[in-house]
Coordinates of N, CA and C in Angstrom, one line a residue:
X271 N 101.6 77.6 121.4 CA 100.3 78.7 121.0 C 100.4 80.1 121.2
X272 N 100.2 80.6 120.1 CA 100.5 82.2 120.6 C 99.4 82.8 121.2
X273 N 99.8 83.4 122.2 CA 99.1 84.2 123.2 C 98.3 85.7 123.0
X274 N 99.1 85.9 121.9 CA 98.8 87.5 121.5 C 99.7 88.6 121.9
X275 N 100.6 88.3 122.8 CA 101.6 88.9 123.1 C 102.8 89.2 122.2
X276 N 103.2 90.5 121.9 CA 104.3 90.8 121.2 C 105.7 90.9 121.9
X277 N 106.5 90.2 121.2 CA 108.1 90.5 121.8 C 109.1 91.6 120.9
X278 N 109.9 92.1 120.9 CA 110.5 92.9 120.2 C 111.0 92.7 118.9
X279 N 111.2 91.2 119.0 CA 111.7 90.8 117.8 C 110.2 90.6 116.6
X280 N 109.7 90.5 117.6 CA 108.4 89.9 116.5 C 107.5 91.6 116.2
X281 N 108.1 92.5 116.4 CA 107.6 93.8 115.9 C 108.7 94.1 115.0
X282 N 110.0 93.9 115.0 CA 111.2 94.3 113.9 C 111.2 93.5 112.4
X283 N 111.5 94.2 111.8 CA 111.9 93.6 110.3 C 112.6 92.5 110.7
X284 N 112.2 91.4 109.8 CA 113.3 90.4 109.7 C 113.0 89.5 108.2
X285 N 113.8 88.9 107.9 CA 114.4 88.3 106.5 C 112.7 87.6 106.0
X286 N 112.1 87.0 107.1 CA 110.9 86.1 107.1 C 109.7 86.9 106.6
X287 N 109.8 88.3 106.6 CA 108.7 89.1 106.2 C 108.0 90.0 106.9
X288 N 108.6 89.7 108.2 CA 107.3 90.2 109.4 C 108.1 91.5 109.8
X289 N 107.3 92.7 110.0 CA 107.5 93.8 110.2 C 107.0 94.5 111.2
X290 N 106.7 95.8 111.4 CA 106.2 96.3 112.5 C 104.5 96.5 112.5
X291 N 103.8 96.7 113.4 CA 102.1 97.1 113.3 C 101.5 95.6 112.3
X292 N 100.8 96.0 111.7 CA 99.8 95.3 111.2 C 100.6 94.6 110.1
X293 N 101.8 94.3 109.7 CA 102.4 93.6 109.2 C 102.2 91.7 109.5
X294 N 102.4 91.9 111.1 CA 102.3 91.0 111.9 C 100.7 90.1 111.4
X295 N 99.7 90.6 111.8 CA 98.6 90.2 111.0 C 98.7 89.6 109.8
X296 N 99.2 90.3 109.0 CA 99.4 90.1 107.7 C 100.1 88.4 107.6
X297 N 101.2 88.4 108.4 CA 102.5 87.4 108.2 C 101.3 85.8 108.9
X298 N 100.7 86.3 110.0 CA 100.2 85.6 110.8 C 99.1 84.7 109.4
X299 N 98.3 85.7 108.7 CA 97.3 85.2 107.8 C 98.1 84.4 107.0
X300 N 99.1 84.9 106.4 CA 99.6 84.2 105.2 C 100.1 82.7 105.6
X301 N 100.4 82.5 106.8 CA 100.7 81.4 107.3 C 99.6 80.3 107.5
X302 N 98.6 81.0 107.8 CA 97.4 80.2 108.5 C 96.5 79.5 106.9
X303 N 96.8 80.7 106.0 CA 96.3 80.2 104.6 C 97.2 79.2 104.0
X304 N 98.2 79.2 104.0 CA 99.4 78.3 103.3 C 98.9 76.9 104.4
X305 N 98.7 76.7 105.5 CA 98.6 75.9 105.8 C 97.4 75.0 105.8
X306 N 96.1 75.9 105.6 CA 95.0 75.4 105.2 C 95.1 74.8 103.9
X307 N 96.1 75.6 103.0 CA 95.9 75.0 101.3 C 96.8 73.3 101.4
X308 N 97.9 73.1 102.4 CA 98.1 71.8 102.6 C 97.3 71.1 103.1
X309 N 97.0 71.6 104.2 CA 96.0 70.2 104.8 C 94.8 70.2 104.1
X310 N 94.5 70.9 103.4 CA 93.3 70.4 102.2 C 93.8 69.5 101.3
X311 N 94.7 69.6 100.8 CA 95.3 69.0 99.7 C 96.1 67.5 100.2
X312 N 96.6 67.6 101.2 CA 97.6 66.5 101.6 C 97.1 65.8 103.1
X313 N 96.1 66.6 103.8 CA 95.8 66.1 105.5 C 96.9 66.8 106.1
X314 N 97.1 66.4 107.3 CA 97.8 66.6 108.6 C 99.1 66.3 108.2
X315 N 99.6 65.2 107.4 CA 101.0 65.0 107.0 C 101.5 65.9 106.2
X316 N 100.6 66.4 105.2 CA 101.1 67.2 104.2 C 102.2 68.8 104.9
X317 N 101.2 69.1 106.2 CA 101.3 70.5 107.0 C 102.8 70.6 107.6
X318 N 103.9 70.3 107.0 CA 104.9 70.4 107.8 C 105.4 71.7 108.0
X319 N 105.9 71.9 108.8 CA 106.7 73.5 109.1 C 107.3 74.1 108.0
X320 N 108.0 73.0 107.3 CA 109.3 73.7 106.2 C 108.1 74.1 105.1
X321 N 107.4 73.0 104.6 CA 106.3 73.6 103.8 C 105.3 74.8 103.5
X322 N 104.6 74.5 105.1 CA 104.2 75.8 105.4 C 105.0 77.0 105.5
X323 N 106.1 77.0 106.0 CA 106.9 78.6 105.8 C 107.5 78.8 104.4
X324 N 107.6 77.6 103.5 CA 108.1 78.0 101.9 C 106.9 78.9 101.4
X325 N 105.7 78.1 101.4 CA 104.2 78.5 100.8 C 104.2 79.9 101.0
X326 N 104.2 80.1 102.5 CA 104.1 81.3 103.5 C 104.9 82.5 103.1
X327 N 106.5 82.3 102.6 CA 107.3 83.0 102.2 C 107.9 83.6 103.6
X328 N 107.8 82.9 104.7 CA 108.1 83.0 105.9 C 109.4 82.1 106.3
X329 N 110.1 82.5 107.6 CA 111.1 81.4 108.3 C 110.7 80.8 109.1
X330 N 110.6 79.6 109.5 CA 110.2 78.7 110.3 C 110.0 78.9 111.5
X331 N 111.3 79.9 112.4 CA 111.1 80.4 113.2 C 109.7 81.1 113.9
X332 N 109.4 82.1 112.7 CA 108.2 83.1 112.8 C 107.2 81.8 113.3
X333 N 106.9 80.5 112.7 CA 105.9 80.1 112.5 C 105.5 79.8 114.2
X334 N 106.5 79.2 114.7 CA 106.8 78.8 116.1 C 106.5 79.9 117.2
X335 N 107.1 80.8 116.7 CA 107.0 82.0 117.7 C 105.3 82.2 117.8
X336 N 105.0 82.5 116.5 CA 103.4 82.9 116.5 C 102.3 81.7 116.5
X337 N 102.5 80.3 116.5 CA 101.6 79.7 117.1 C 102.3 78.8 118.4
X338 N 103.5 78.3 118.5 CA 104.1 77.6 119.5 C 104.4 76.3 119.0
X339 N 103.5 75.8 118.2 CA 104.0 74.3 117.4 C 102.8 74.3 116.5
X340 N 103.0 73.0 115.6 CA 102.4 72.4 114.4 C 101.0 72.1 115.4
X341 N 101.0 71.9 116.4 CA 99.3 71.6 117.1 C 98.6 73.0 117.2
X342 N 99.8 73.8 117.5 CA 98.9 75.3 117.4 C 98.6 75.5 116.4
X343 N 99.4 75.5 115.3 CA 98.9 76.1 113.8 C 97.7 75.3 113.6
X344 N 97.8 73.9 113.8 CA 96.6 73.4 113.0 C 95.3 73.8 113.8
X345 N 95.0 74.2 114.9 CA 94.1 74.4 115.8 C 93.7 75.9 115.2
X346 N 94.7 76.8 114.8 CA 94.3 78.1 114.2 C 93.7 77.9 112.9
X347 N 94.4 76.7 112.0 CA 94.2 77.0 110.5 C 92.3 75.9 110.8
X348 N 92.2 75.3 111.8 CA 90.9 74.9 111.4 C 89.9 75.8 112.2
X349 N 90.2 76.7 112.9 CA 89.2 77.8 113.5 C 88.8 78.5 112.6
X350 N 90.0 79.0 111.9 CA 89.8 79.8 110.8 C 88.9 79.4 109.5
X351 N 89.2 78.4 109.2 CA 88.4 77.8 108.0 C 86.8 77.2 108.7
X352 N 86.8 77.4 109.5 CA 85.2 76.9 110.2 C 84.7 78.2 110.1
X353 N 85.4 79.4 110.9 CA 84.8 80.7 110.9 C 84.5 80.7 109.6
X354 N 85.1 81.1 108.7 CA 84.5 81.3 107.3 C 83.8 80.9 106.8
X355 N 83.6 79.4 107.0 CA 82.2 78.6 106.2 C 81.1 79.2 107.5
X356 N 81.2 79.5 108.8 CA 80.0 79.8 109.7 C 79.6 81.0 109.0
X357 N 80.6 82.1 108.9 CA 80.1 83.3 108.3 C 79.2 83.2 107.1
X358 N 79.7 81.9 106.2 CA 78.7 81.9 104.9 C 77.7 81.5 105.3
X359 N 77.1 80.6 106.4 CA 75.9 80.1 106.8 C 75.0 81.1 107.3
X360 N 75.7 82.0 108.2 CA 75.2 83.2 109.0 C 74.3 83.9 107.8
X361 N 75.3 84.4 107.0 CA 74.8 85.3 105.6 C 73.6 84.5 104.9
X362 N 73.7 83.4 104.6 CA 72.8 82.3 103.8 C 71.6 82.9 105.0
X363 N 71.6 82.2 105.9 CA 70.2 82.2 106.8 C 69.8 83.8 107.0
X364 N 70.5 84.5 106.9 CA 70.1 86.1 106.8 C 69.2 86.3 105.6
X365 N 69.6 85.7 104.6 CA 69.2 85.9 103.4 C 67.7 85.6 103.1
X366 N 67.8 84.0 103.7 CA 66.5 83.1 103.5 C 65.4 83.9 104.2
X367 N 66.1 84.4 105.6 CA 64.7 85.0 106.3 C 64.4 86.1 105.5
X368 N 65.3 87.2 105.2 CA 64.6 88.2 104.6 C 63.8 88.0 103.3
X369 N 64.1 86.7 102.8 CA 63.3 86.5 101.5 C 62.2 85.7 101.8
X370 N 61.7 85.7 103.2 CA 60.8 84.5 103.7 C 60.7 83.2 103.2
X371 N 61.6 82.6 102.8 CA 62.2 81.5 102.9 C 61.5 80.3 103.7
X372 N 61.4 79.1 103.1 CA 60.3 78.0 104.1 C 61.8 77.3 105.4
X373 N 61.5 77.6 106.2 CA 62.6 77.1 107.3 C 62.9 75.4 107.5
X374 N 61.9 74.8 106.7 CA 62.3 73.3 106.8 C 63.4 73.2 105.2
X375 N 62.8 74.0 104.3 CA 63.9 73.9 103.5 C 65.4 74.3 103.8
X376 N 64.9 75.5 104.5 CA 66.5 76.0 104.9 C 67.0 75.2 105.6
X377 N 66.3 74.6 106.3 CA 67.4 73.6 107.1 C 67.7 72.5 106.3
X378 N 67.3 72.2 105.5 CA 67.6 70.7 104.8 C 68.9 71.3 103.7
X379 N 68.7 72.6 103.4 CA 69.8 73.4 102.7 C 71.3 73.6 103.7
X380 N 71.2 73.7 104.2 CA 72.2 74.2 105.5 C 72.9 72.5 105.7
X381 N 72.1 71.4 106.1 CA 72.5 70.3 106.5 C 73.1 69.8 104.9
X382 N 72.7 70.0 104.1 CA 73.7 69.6 102.7 C 74.8 70.0 102.7
X383 N 75.3 71.8 102.7 CA 76.3 72.4 102.7 C 77.5 72.3 103.9
X384 N 76.9 71.2 105.0 CA 77.7 71.2 106.6 C 78.0 69.7 105.5
X385 N 77.4 68.8 105.2 CA 77.6 67.6 105.1 C 78.9 67.9 103.8
X386 N 78.7 68.7 102.9 CA 79.6 68.8 101.7 C 81.0 69.7 102.4
X387 N 81.1 70.3 103.3 CA 82.2 71.0 104.1 C 83.0 69.8 104.9
X388 N 82.3 68.7 105.3 CA 83.1 67.8 106.1 C 83.9 66.9 105.0
X389 N 82.8 66.7 104.0 CA 83.8 65.8 102.8 C 84.8 66.6 102.3
X390 N 84.7 67.9 102.0 CA 85.8 68.4 101.5 C 86.8 68.8 102.7
X391 N 86.8 69.3 103.6 CA 88.0 69.3 104.7 C 87.7 68.3 105.7
X392 N 87.7 67.2 105.6 CA 88.0 66.0 106.6 C 88.9 66.2 108.0
X393 N 90.3 66.6 107.7 CA 91.1 67.0 108.7 C 90.4 68.0 109.7
X394 N 90.1 69.3 108.6 CA 89.1 70.0 109.8 C 87.9 69.8 110.7
X395 N 87.2 69.0 109.8 CA 86.1 68.5 110.3 C 86.4 67.3 111.5
X396 N 87.2 67.1 111.4 CA 87.8 65.6 112.9 C 88.5 66.6 113.8
X397 N 88.9 67.5 113.3 CA 89.5 68.4 114.5 C 88.3 69.4 115.3
X398 N 87.6 69.6 114.8 CA 86.3 70.3 115.5 C 85.4 69.3 116.1
X399 N 85.2 68.4 115.3 CA 84.2 67.3 116.1 C 84.6 66.6 117.5
X400 N 85.8 66.9 117.8 CA 87.0 66.3 118.8 C 86.5 66.7 120.2
X401 N 85.9 65.9 120.7 CA 85.2 66.6 121.8 C 86.2 67.7 122.8
X402 N 87.1 67.4 122.8 CA 88.4 68.2 123.6 C 88.4 69.5 123.1
X403 N 88.6 69.6 121.9 CA 88.8 70.3 121.1 C 87.7 71.7 121.2
X404 N 86.5 71.0 120.3 CA 85.3 71.6 119.8 C 85.1 72.6 121.3
X405 N 84.6 72.2 122.4 CA 84.4 72.9 123.8 C 85.3 74.0 123.8
X406 N 86.6 74.2 123.2 CA 87.0 75.7 123.5 C 87.3 76.4 121.8
X407 N 86.4 75.8 121.0 CA 85.9 76.2 119.6 C 85.3 77.7 119.5
X408 N 85.3 78.5 119.3 CA 84.7 79.9 118.9 C 83.8 79.6 117.8
X409 N 84.2 79.3 116.8 CA 83.9 78.6 115.4 C 82.7 77.5 115.8
X410 N 82.9 76.6 116.4 CA 82.0 75.7 116.6 C 81.0 75.8 117.3
X411 N 81.3 76.8 118.3 CA 79.9 77.4 119.0 C 79.2 78.1 118.3
X412 N 79.6 78.8 117.5 CA 78.9 80.1 116.4 C 78.2 78.9 115.6
X413 N 78.8 78.1 115.1 CA 78.2 76.7 114.3 C 76.8 76.3 114.9
X414 N 76.7 76.0 116.0 CA 75.6 75.8 116.6 C 75.0 76.6 116.9
X415 N 75.2 77.7 117.2 CA 74.2 78.7 117.5 C 73.1 79.2 116.2
X416 N 74.2 79.2 115.3 CA 73.3 79.2 113.3 C 72.2 78.0 113.5
X417 N 72.8 76.7 113.8 CA 71.8 75.7 113.6 C 70.6 76.1 114.7
X418 N 70.6 76.2 115.9 CA 69.7 76.6 117.1 C 68.9 77.9 116.0
X419 N 69.6 78.7 115.9 CA 68.4 79.5 114.8 C 67.6 79.2 114.0
X420 N 67.8 78.1 113.1 CA 67.2 77.6 112.2 C 66.3 76.8 113.0
X421 N 66.8 76.0 113.9 CA 65.7 75.4 114.7 C 64.5 76.1 115.5
X422 N 64.9 77.1 115.8 CA 63.9 78.1 116.1 C 63.1 78.8 115.7
X423 N 63.5 78.6 113.9 CA 62.4 79.3 112.9 C 61.3 77.9 112.8
X424 N 61.9 76.8 112.9 CA 61.0 75.6 112.8 C 59.8 75.7 113.8
X425 N 60.6 76.2 115.2 CA 59.5 76.3 116.2 C 58.7 77.2 116.0
X426 N 59.1 78.4 115.7 CA 57.9 79.3 115.6 C 56.9 79.3 114.4
X427 N 57.4 78.5 113.3 CA 56.4 77.9 112.5 C 55.3 76.9 113.0
X428 N 55.2 76.6 114.1 CA 54.4 75.4 115.1 C 55.2 74.2 113.9
X429 N 56.2 73.9 113.5 CA 56.7 72.4 112.9 C 57.5 71.7 113.5
X430 N 57.8 72.0 114.8 CA 58.7 70.7 115.7 C 57.7 70.3 116.6
X431 N 57.8 69.3 116.6 CA 57.1 67.9 117.6 C 58.1 67.5 119.0
X432 N 59.2 68.1 118.7 CA 60.2 68.0 120.3 C 60.5 69.4 120.7
X433 N 61.1 69.5 121.7 CA 61.7 70.7 122.2 C 63.0 71.4 121.3
X434 N 63.1 72.2 121.2 CA 63.9 72.9 120.3 C 65.5 72.6 120.6
X435 N 65.5 72.3 121.8 CA 67.2 71.9 122.3 C 67.4 70.2 121.9
X436 N 66.5 69.6 122.1 CA 66.7 68.4 121.5 C 66.7 67.9 119.8
X437 N 65.8 69.0 119.6 CA 66.0 69.0 117.9 C 67.5 69.3 117.6
X438 N 68.2 70.2 118.5 CA 69.6 70.8 117.9 C 70.5 69.4 118.2
X439 N 69.9 68.6 119.4 CA 71.0 68.0 119.5 C 71.3 66.9 118.1
X440 N 69.7 66.5 118.5 CA 69.4 65.3 117.2 C 70.2 65.6 115.7
X441 N 70.0 66.7 115.2 CA 70.6 67.2 114.0 C 72.3 67.1 114.3
X442 N 72.3 68.0 115.3 CA 73.7 67.6 115.6 C 74.3 66.4 115.2
X443 N 74.2 65.7 116.1 CA 74.7 64.1 116.4 C 74.3 63.8 114.9
X444 N 73.4 63.5 114.4 CA 73.4 62.5 113.0 C 74.0 63.3 112.1
X445 N 74.3 64.8 111.6 CA 75.1 65.2 111.1 C 76.5 65.1 111.3
X446 N 77.3 64.9 112.0 CA 78.6 64.3 112.6 C 78.6 62.6 112.1
X447 N 77.5 62.1 112.6 CA 77.6 60.5 112.3 C 77.4 60.6 111.0
X448 N 76.8 61.1 110.3 CA 76.8 61.0 108.7 C 78.1 61.3 107.8
X449 N 78.4 62.2 108.4 CA 80.1 62.5 107.6 C 81.1 61.9 108.2
X450 N 81.1 61.5 109.6 CA 81.9 60.6 110.3 C 81.9 58.8 109.3
X451 N 80.7 58.5 108.7 CA 80.6 57.2 108.3 C 80.9 57.4 106.8
X452 N 80.5 58.9 106.2 CA 81.2 59.0 104.6 C 82.6 59.0 104.3
X453 N 83.3 59.3 105.5 CA 84.6 59.6 105.5 C 85.2 58.2 105.8
X454 N 84.6 57.4 106.6 CA 85.5 55.9 106.4 C 84.9 55.2 105.6
X455 N 84.5 55.6 104.7 CA 84.2 54.8 103.4 C 85.0 55.3 102.3
X456 N 85.5 54.7 101.6 CA 86.5 54.7 100.5 C 85.6 55.6 99.3
X457 N 86.1 56.6 98.9 CA 85.2 57.9 97.8 C 84.4 57.0 96.9
X458 N 84.9 56.0 96.4 CA 84.2 55.2 95.4 C 82.8 54.3 95.6
X459 N 83.2 54.0 97.1 CA 82.4 53.3 97.5 C 80.9 53.7 98.4
X460 N 81.2 55.4 98.6 CA 80.5 55.9 99.6 C 78.8 56.2 98.8
X461 N 77.9 55.9 99.6 CA 76.6 56.0 99.4 C 76.1 57.2 99.2
X462 N 75.9 57.8 97.9 CA 75.6 59.2 97.7 C 74.3 59.8 98.5
X463 N 73.5 58.4 98.9 CA 72.1 59.3 99.1 C 72.1 59.2 100.6
X464 N 73.3 58.8 101.4 CA 73.0 58.4 103.1 C 72.9 59.7 103.7
X465 N 73.4 61.1 103.5 CA 73.2 61.9 104.0 C 71.5 63.0 104.0
X466 N 71.4 62.5 102.8 CA 69.7 62.7 102.6 C 68.6 61.6 103.3
X467 N 69.3 60.4 103.0 CA 68.5 59.5 104.2 C 68.3 59.9 105.7
X468 N 69.6 60.2 106.2 CA 69.6 60.8 107.4 C 69.0 61.7 107.5
X469 N 68.8 62.7 106.5 CA 68.2 64.3 107.3 C 66.5 64.1 107.4
X470 N 66.2 62.9 106.5 CA 65.0 62.3 106.4 C 64.5 61.8 107.7
X471 N 65.3 60.8 108.2 CA 64.9 60.1 109.4 C 65.0 61.0 110.6
X472 N 66.0 62.4 110.5 CA 65.9 63.3 111.5 C 64.6 64.2 111.6
X473 N 64.1 64.3 110.5 CA 63.1 65.2 110.4 C 61.9 64.4 110.9
X474 N 61.9 63.3 110.5 CA 60.9 62.2 110.7 C 60.7 62.5 112.2
X475 N 61.7 62.5 113.1 CA 61.6 62.4 114.7 C 61.3 63.8 115.5
X476 N 61.4 64.6 114.2 CA 61.4 66.2 115.2 C 60.2 67.2 114.6
X477 N 60.1 66.7 113.4 CA 58.8 67.8 112.8 C 57.5 66.9 112.8
X478 N 56.4 67.8 112.8 CA 55.0 67.5 113.0 C 54.9 66.6 111.6
X479 N 54.2 65.9 111.4 CA 53.6 65.2 110.3 C 52.6 66.3 109.5
X480 N 52.8 65.8 108.1 CA 52.0 66.4 107.4 C 50.4 66.2 107.8
X481 N 49.4 66.7 106.9 CA 48.1 66.6 107.2 C 47.7 65.5 106.6
X482 N 48.4 64.6 105.6 CA 48.2 63.5 105.2 C 47.9 62.2 106.0
X483 N 48.7 62.5 107.1 CA 49.3 61.4 108.5 C 48.2 61.6 109.4
X484 N 47.9 60.6 110.0 CA 46.9 60.4 111.2 C 47.3 61.1 112.4
X485 N 48.5 60.9 112.3 CA 49.0 61.2 113.6 C 49.4 63.0 113.9
X486 N 48.8 63.9 112.7 CA 49.2 65.1 113.0 C 48.3 65.6 114.2
X487 N 47.3 65.0 114.6 CA 46.3 65.0 115.4 C 47.1 65.4 116.7
X488 N 47.7 63.8 117.1 CA 48.8 63.8 118.0 C 49.8 65.1 118.2
X489 N 50.0 65.3 117.2 CA 51.3 66.3 117.3 C 51.1 67.5 117.3
X490 N 49.8 67.9 117.1 CA 49.6 69.6 117.2 C 49.6 70.2 118.5
X491 N 48.9 69.6 119.6 CA 49.2 70.3 120.9 C 50.6 70.6 121.3
X492 N 51.5 69.4 121.1 CA 52.9 69.6 121.3 C 53.9 70.7 120.7
X493 N 53.3 70.6 119.2 CA 53.9 71.8 118.2 C 53.4 73.0 118.4
X494 N 52.2 73.5 118.8 CA 51.4 74.4 119.4 C 52.2 75.0 120.9
X495 N 52.3 74.1 121.6 CA 53.2 74.5 122.7 C 54.8 75.2 122.8
X496 N 55.1 74.2 121.8 CA 56.8 74.3 121.6 C 56.9 75.8 120.7
X497 N 55.9 76.1 120.0 CA 55.6 77.4 118.9 C 55.6 78.5 120.0
X498 N 54.7 78.3 120.8 CA 54.4 79.3 121.6 C 55.5 79.5 122.7
X499 N 56.0 78.6 123.1 CA 57.4 78.6 124.1 C 58.2 79.5 123.2
X500 N 58.7 79.2 122.1 CA 59.3 80.1 121.2 C 59.4 81.8 121.2
X501 N 58.0 82.1 121.5 CA 58.0 83.4 121.2 C 57.6 83.9 122.6
X502 N 57.5 83.1 123.7 CA 57.4 83.6 124.9 C 58.1 84.7 125.6
X503 N 59.1 84.6 125.4 CA 60.2 85.8 126.0 C 59.9 87.0 125.1
X504 N 58.9 87.1 124.5 CA 58.9 88.2 123.7 C 57.0 88.8 123.8
X505 N 56.5 88.1 124.9 CA 54.9 88.2 125.2 C 55.3 89.8 126.2
X506 N 55.2 90.9 125.7 CA 55.0 91.8 126.6 C 53.9 92.0 127.3
X507 N 52.9 91.5 126.9 CA 51.6 91.7 127.8 C 51.4 91.2 129.0
X508 N 52.5 90.0 128.8 CA 52.7 89.4 130.7 C 53.9 90.2 131.4
X509 N 53.7 89.8 132.7 CA 55.1 90.2 133.3 C 56.2 89.7 133.0
X510 N 57.7 89.6 134.1 CA 58.4 88.8 133.7 C 58.4 87.4 134.2
X511 N 57.7 87.6 135.8 CA 57.2 86.3 136.6 C 56.3 85.3 135.6
X512 N 55.2 86.2 135.2 CA 54.0 85.1 134.0 C 55.0 84.6 132.7
X513 N 55.8 85.6 132.6 CA 56.2 84.9 131.2 C 57.3 84.0 131.6
X514 N 57.8 83.7 132.7 CA 58.4 82.2 133.0 C 57.7 81.3 133.7
X515 N 56.5 81.5 134.0 CA 55.6 81.0 134.5 C 55.2 79.6 133.6
X516 N 54.7 80.6 132.4 CA 54.5 80.2 131.1 C 55.3 79.3 130.3
X517 N 56.5 79.8 130.5 CA 57.7 79.0 130.0 C 57.8 77.7 130.5
X518 N 57.1 77.8 131.7 CA 57.9 76.5 132.6 C 56.3 75.5 132.1
X519 N 55.5 75.7 131.8 CA 54.6 75.0 131.6 C 54.2 74.3 130.2
X520 N 54.9 75.3 129.3 CA 54.9 74.9 127.9 C 56.4 73.8 127.9
X521 N 57.5 74.2 128.5 CA 58.2 73.3 128.5 C 57.6 71.5 129.1
X522 N 56.8 71.6 130.2 CA 56.1 70.4 130.4 C 55.4 69.7 129.4
X523 N 54.6 70.3 128.4 CA 53.7 70.3 127.6 C 54.9 69.7 126.6
X524 N 55.8 70.5 125.9 CA 56.4 69.8 124.8 C 57.3 68.7 125.3
X525 N 58.2 68.5 126.4 CA 58.5 67.1 127.0 C 57.5 66.0 126.7
X526 N 56.4 66.2 126.9 CA 55.1 65.2 126.8 C 55.1 64.5 128.2

């Protein structure tokens, strides 16, 4: 795995195309892009060192020097693909907020994109949901933060019937499970409605029932507590200890 340090050989010109200064970054990007293309088209087996080197226009030793081994390159590719995807989701969320979009529909839209991403990038998806790898992935953490922000919008709107952290965990687990189930099924035999059905099931567990449902009366106090808890840190009219105490009380109400 590349440690970020450079040796004299890495800063001098070589037949593989690596030269001084910023060219090292360009070479690294070219290798990652080439590997991502091979990974997307044929999975990990297609991402051979020789194939990556040929597509990126570098020599094989350059790959080992920058990434350590194939596993190091694979991790870098997964991180790159996921980082790009998360950046798009972040931009989409910002646009939705600016436009005053319904937080529930925004969450549904994000869910659909996440399922589509997993199905389109199965190798990257499997890498990023591997617990041993995910814990060290900045892109995976950023993706979870985007989800947490979307759930927070639900809380502020008074739509949550469970604490924010639990809602995030449920959505995250259900999303991973849905994609895993779909990837484990031959493409021509997949249930096209599975992702939506899973989303509906999760929302039924975490979102306040609509006005036509009798249990809305039961949900209302909890939803109100969760909504107030979401904005409690910003209640400047209270002192720090008072805000902390209020948060503790509201957490107890939300937990039921």
